[in-house]
Amino acid sequence: LLDEAKKHGTNTEDFARAAIMRCGCFQGDQLKIKANTKSLKGLKKTLFTWPARLVFEMNVLACTDDRLDIDFHYCPLVAAWSKMI
């Protein structure tokens, strides 16, 4: 998003970061509702299921109510986009 905006001469600071933040906050709020929790332990159960861990080749390094550290080793979307370039 940022790269394409720059190619078109648009100042990314005017819109992109705020839009990305708003989208992330909206999605986070939806996840909290779905998981019925504000705890990261609860969100981990809803969001980072075993199939998701396999697809994204992720390792959960630490998980408490307030902190969730994950190493992602693969993203199918990034892989697909990379093939398009």
mmCIF file with all atom_site columns, C-alpha atoms in Angstrom:
data_model
loop_
_atom_site.group_PDB
_atom_site.id
_atom_site.type_symbol
_atom_site.label_atom_id
_atom_site.label_alt_id
_atom_site.label_comp_id
_atom_site.label_asym_id
_atom_site.label_entity_id
_atom_site.label_seq_id
_atom_site.pdbx_PDB_ins_code
_atom_site.Cartn_x
_atom_site.Cartn_y
_atom_site.Cartn_z
_atom_site.occupancy
_atom_site.B_iso_or_equiv
_atom_site.pdbx_formal_charge
_atom_site.auth_seq_id
_atom_site.auth_comp_id
_atom_site.auth_asym_id
_atom_site.auth_atom_id
_atom_site.pdbx_PDB_model_num
ATOM 1  C CA . LEU A 1 1  ? 0.000   0.000   0.000  1.00 0.00 ? 1  LEU A CA 1
ATOM 2  C CA . LEU A 1 2  ? 2.704   2.427   0.976  1.00 0.00 ? 2  LEU A CA 1
ATOM 3  C CA . ASP A 1 3  ? 4.908   1.587   -2.012 1.00 0.00 ? 3  ASP A CA 1
ATOM 4  C CA . GLU A 1 4  ? 2.061   2.025   -4.504 1.00 0.00 ? 4  GLU A CA 1
ATOM 5  C CA . ALA A 1 5  ? 1.003   5.339   -2.978 1.00 0.00 ? 5  ALA A CA 1
ATOM 6  C CA . LYS A 1 6  ? 4.590   6.605   -3.268 1.00 0.00 ? 6  LYS A CA 1
ATOM 7  C CA . LYS A 1 7  ? 4.713   5.513   -6.937 1.00 0.00 ? 7  LYS A CA 1
ATOM 8  C CA . HIS A 1 8  ? 1.687   7.724   -7.558 1.00 0.00 ? 8  HIS A CA 1
ATOM 9  C CA . GLY A 1 9  ? 3.231   10.667  -5.757 1.00 0.00 ? 9  GLY A CA 1
ATOM 10 C CA . THR A 1 10 ? 0.897   10.493  -2.786 1.00 0.00 ? 10 THR A CA 1
ATOM 11 C CA . ASN A 1 11 ? 2.241   11.357  0.632  1.00 0.00 ? 11 ASN A CA 1
ATOM 12 C CA . THR A 1 12 ? 1.686   8.118   2.534  1.00 0.00 ? 12 THR A CA 1
ATOM 13 C CA . GLU A 1 13 ? 1.818   9.847   5.902  1.00 0.00 ? 13 GLU A CA 1
ATOM 14 C CA . ASP A 1 14 ? -1.407  11.658  4.984  1.00 0.00 ? 14 ASP A CA 1
ATOM 15 C CA . PHE A 1 15 ? -3.524  8.506   4.989  1.00 0.00 ? 15 PHE A CA 1
ATOM 16 C CA . ALA A 1 16 ? -1.876  5.101   4.947  1.00 0.00 ? 16 ALA A CA 1
ATOM 17 C CA . ARG A 1 17 ? -0.596  4.674   8.478  1.00 0.00 ? 17 ARG A CA 1
ATOM 18 C CA . ALA A 1 18 ? -3.854  5.947   9.972  1.00 0.00 ? 18 ALA A CA 1
ATOM 19 C CA . ALA A 1 19 ? -5.899  3.653   7.710  1.00 0.00 ? 19 ALA A CA 1
ATOM 20 C CA . ILE A 1 20 ? -3.767  0.630   8.552  1.00 0.00 ? 20 ILE A CA 1
ATOM 21 C CA . MET A 1 21 ? -4.021  1.380   12.276 1.00 0.00 ? 21 MET A CA 1
ATOM 22 C CA . ARG A 1 22 ? -7.799  1.812   12.069 1.00 0.00 ? 22 ARG A CA 1
ATOM 23 C CA . CYS A 1 23 ? -8.140  -1.476  10.186 1.00 0.00 ? 23 CYS A CA 1
ATOM 24 C CA . GLY A 1 24 ? -5.970  -3.315  12.722 1.00 0.00 ? 24 GLY A CA 1
ATOM 25 C CA . CYS A 1 25 ? -7.930  -1.900  15.660 1.00 0.00 ? 25 CYS A CA 1
ATOM 26 C CA . PHE A 1 26 ? -11.231 -2.877  14.030 1.00 0.00 ? 26 PHE A CA 1
ATOM 27 C CA . GLN A 1 27 ? -10.006 -6.419  13.378 1.00 0.00 ? 27 GLN A CA 1
ATOM 28 C CA . GLY A 1 28 ? -8.617  -6.663  16.915 1.00 0.00 ? 28 GLY A CA 1
ATOM 29 C CA . ASP A 1 29 ? -11.944 -5.587  18.391 1.00 0.00 ? 29 ASP A CA 1
ATOM 30 C CA . GLN A 1 30 ? -13.717 -8.243  16.307 1.00 0.00 ? 30 GLN A CA 1
ATOM 31 C CA . LEU A 1 31 ? -11.283 -10.900 17.544 1.00 0.00 ? 31 LEU A CA 1
ATOM 32 C CA . LYS A 1 32 ? -11.886 -9.889  21.161 1.00 0.00 ? 32 LYS A CA 1
ATOM 33 C CA . ILE A 1 33 ? -15.638 -10.251 20.624 1.00 0.00 ? 33 ILE A CA 1
ATOM 34 C CA . LYS A 1 34 ? -15.243 -13.631 18.896 1.00 0.00 ? 34 LYS A CA 1
ATOM 35 C CA . ALA A 1 35 ? -12.924 -14.950 21.605 1.00 0.00 ? 35 ALA A CA 1
ATOM 36 C CA . ASN A 1 36 ? -14.997 -13.329 24.375 1.00 0.00 ? 36 ASN A CA 1
ATOM 37 C CA . THR A 1 37 ? -11.789 -12.251 26.090 1.00 0.00 ? 37 THR A CA 1
ATOM 38 C CA . LYS A 1 38 ? -9.224  -9.478  26.303 1.00 0.00 ? 38 LYS A CA 1
ATOM 39 C CA . SER A 1 39 ? -6.502  -11.902 27.373 1.00 0.00 ? 39 SER A CA 1
ATOM 40 C CA . LEU A 1 40 ? -3.856  -12.747 24.806 1.00 0.00 ? 40 LEU A CA 1
ATOM 41 C CA . LYS A 1 41 ? -4.003  -16.333 26.042 1.00 0.00 ? 41 LYS A CA 1
ATOM 42 C CA . GLY A 1 42 ? -7.658  -16.420 25.008 1.00 0.00 ? 42 GLY A CA 1
ATOM 43 C CA . LEU A 1 43 ? -6.964  -14.741 21.684 1.00 0.00 ? 43 LEU A CA 1
ATOM 44 C CA . LYS A 1 44 ? -4.198  -17.259 20.982 1.00 0.00 ? 44 LYS A CA 1
ATOM 45 C CA . LYS A 1 45 ? -6.723  -20.081 21.236 1.00 0.00 ? 45 LYS A CA 1
ATOM 46 C CA . THR A 1 46 ? -9.054  -18.364 18.761 1.00 0.00 ? 46 THR A CA 1
ATOM 47 C CA . LEU A 1 47 ? -6.579  -16.895 16.297 1.00 0.00 ? 47 LEU A CA 1
ATOM 48 C CA . PHE A 1 48 ? -3.522  -19.124 16.369 1.00 0.00 ? 48 PHE A CA 1
ATOM 49 C CA . THR A 1 49 ? -5.071  -22.559 16.081 1.00 0.00 ? 49 THR A CA 1
ATOM 50 C CA . TRP A 1 50 ? -3.001  -25.619 15.184 1.00 0.00 ? 50 TRP A CA 1
ATOM 51 C CA . PRO A 1 51 ? -3.924  -25.406 11.445 1.00 0.00 ? 51 PRO A CA 1
ATOM 52 C CA . ALA A 1 52 ? -2.950  -21.711 11.388 1.00 0.00 ? 52 ALA A CA 1
ATOM 53 C CA . ARG A 1 53 ? 0.348   -22.542 13.063 1.00 0.00 ? 53 ARG A CA 1
ATOM 54 C CA . LEU A 1 54 ? 1.057   -25.105 10.355 1.00 0.00 ? 54 LEU A CA 1
ATOM 55 C CA . VAL A 1 55 ? 0.139   -22.801 7.453  1.00 0.00 ? 55 VAL A CA 1
ATOM 56 C CA . PHE A 1 56 ? 2.158   -19.845 8.735  1.00 0.00 ? 56 PHE A CA 1
ATOM 57 C CA . GLU A 1 57 ? 4.935   -22.044 10.109 1.00 0.00 ? 57 GLU A CA 1
ATOM 58 C CA . MET A 1 58 ? 4.756   -20.165 13.384 1.00 0.00 ? 58 MET A CA 1
ATOM 59 C CA . ASN A 1 59 ? 6.227   -20.856 16.777 1.00 0.00 ? 59 ASN A CA 1
ATOM 60 C CA . VAL A 1 60 ? 4.630   -19.414 19.897 1.00 0.00 ? 60 VAL A CA 1
ATOM 61 C CA . LEU A 1 61 ? 7.596   -18.249 21.956 1.00 0.00 ? 61 LEU A CA 1
ATOM 62 C CA . ALA A 1 62 ? 5.730   -16.864 24.965 1.00 0.00 ? 62 ALA A CA 1
ATOM 63 C CA . CYS A 1 63 ? 2.134   -16.299 25.940 1.00 0.00 ? 63 CYS A CA 1
ATOM 64 C CA . THR A 1 64 ? 0.700   -14.536 28.979 1.00 0.00 ? 64 THR A CA 1
ATOM 65 C CA . ASP A 1 65 ? -2.469  -12.518 29.466 1.00 0.00 ? 65 ASP A CA 1
ATOM 66 C CA . ASP A 1 66 ? -0.570  -9.371  28.447 1.00 0.00 ? 66 ASP A CA 1
ATOM 67 C CA . ARG A 1 67 ? 2.079   -10.558 25.991 1.00 0.00 ? 67 ARG A CA 1
ATOM 68 C CA . LEU A 1 68 ? 2.159   -12.878 22.979 1.00 0.00 ? 68 LEU A CA 1
ATOM 69 C CA . ASP A 1 69 ? 5.446   -13.475 21.137 1.00 0.00 ? 69 ASP A CA 1
ATOM 70 C CA . ILE A 1 70 ? 5.263   -15.437 17.904 1.00 0.00 ? 70 ILE A CA 1
ATOM 71 C CA . ASP A 1 71 ? 7.821   -16.165 15.188 1.00 0.00 ? 71 ASP A CA 1
ATOM 72 C CA . PHE A 1 72 ? 6.184   -16.348 11.747 1.00 0.00 ? 72 PHE A CA 1
ATOM 73 C CA . HIS A 1 73 ? 8.297   -18.191 9.190  1.00 0.00 ? 73 HIS A CA 1
ATOM 74 C CA . TYR A 1 74 ? 5.954   -18.159 6.191  1.00 0.00 ? 74 TYR A CA 1
ATOM 75 C CA . CYS A 1 75 ? 3.017   -16.170 4.843  1.00 0.00 ? 75 CYS A CA 1
ATOM 76 C CA . PRO A 1 76 ? 1.019   -17.534 1.881  1.00 0.00 ? 76 PRO A CA 1
ATOM 77 C CA . LEU A 1 77 ? -0.041  -14.026 0.848  1.00 0.00 ? 77 LEU A CA 1
ATOM 78 C CA . VAL A 1 78 ? 3.523   -12.727 0.743  1.00 0.00 ? 78 VAL A CA 1
ATOM 79 C CA . ALA A 1 79 ? 4.597   -15.827 -1.167 1.00 0.00 ? 79 ALA A CA 1
ATOM 80 C CA . ALA A 1 80 ? 1.829   -15.320 -3.758 1.00 0.00 ? 80 ALA A CA 1
ATOM 81 C CA . TRP A 1 81 ? 2.580   -11.593 -4.111 1.00 0.00 ? 81 TRP A CA 1
ATOM 82 C CA . SER A 1 82 ? 6.289   -12.340 -4.530 1.00 0.00 ? 82 SER A CA 1
ATOM 83 C CA . LYS A 1 83 ? 5.506   -14.626 -7.457 1.00 0.00 ? 83 LYS A CA 1
ATOM 84 C CA . MET A 1 84 ? 3.536   -11.838 -9.143 1.00 0.00 ? 84 MET A CA 1
ATOM 85 C CA . ILE A 1 85 ? 6.495   -9.452  -9.185 1.00 0.00 ? 85 ILE A CA 1
#
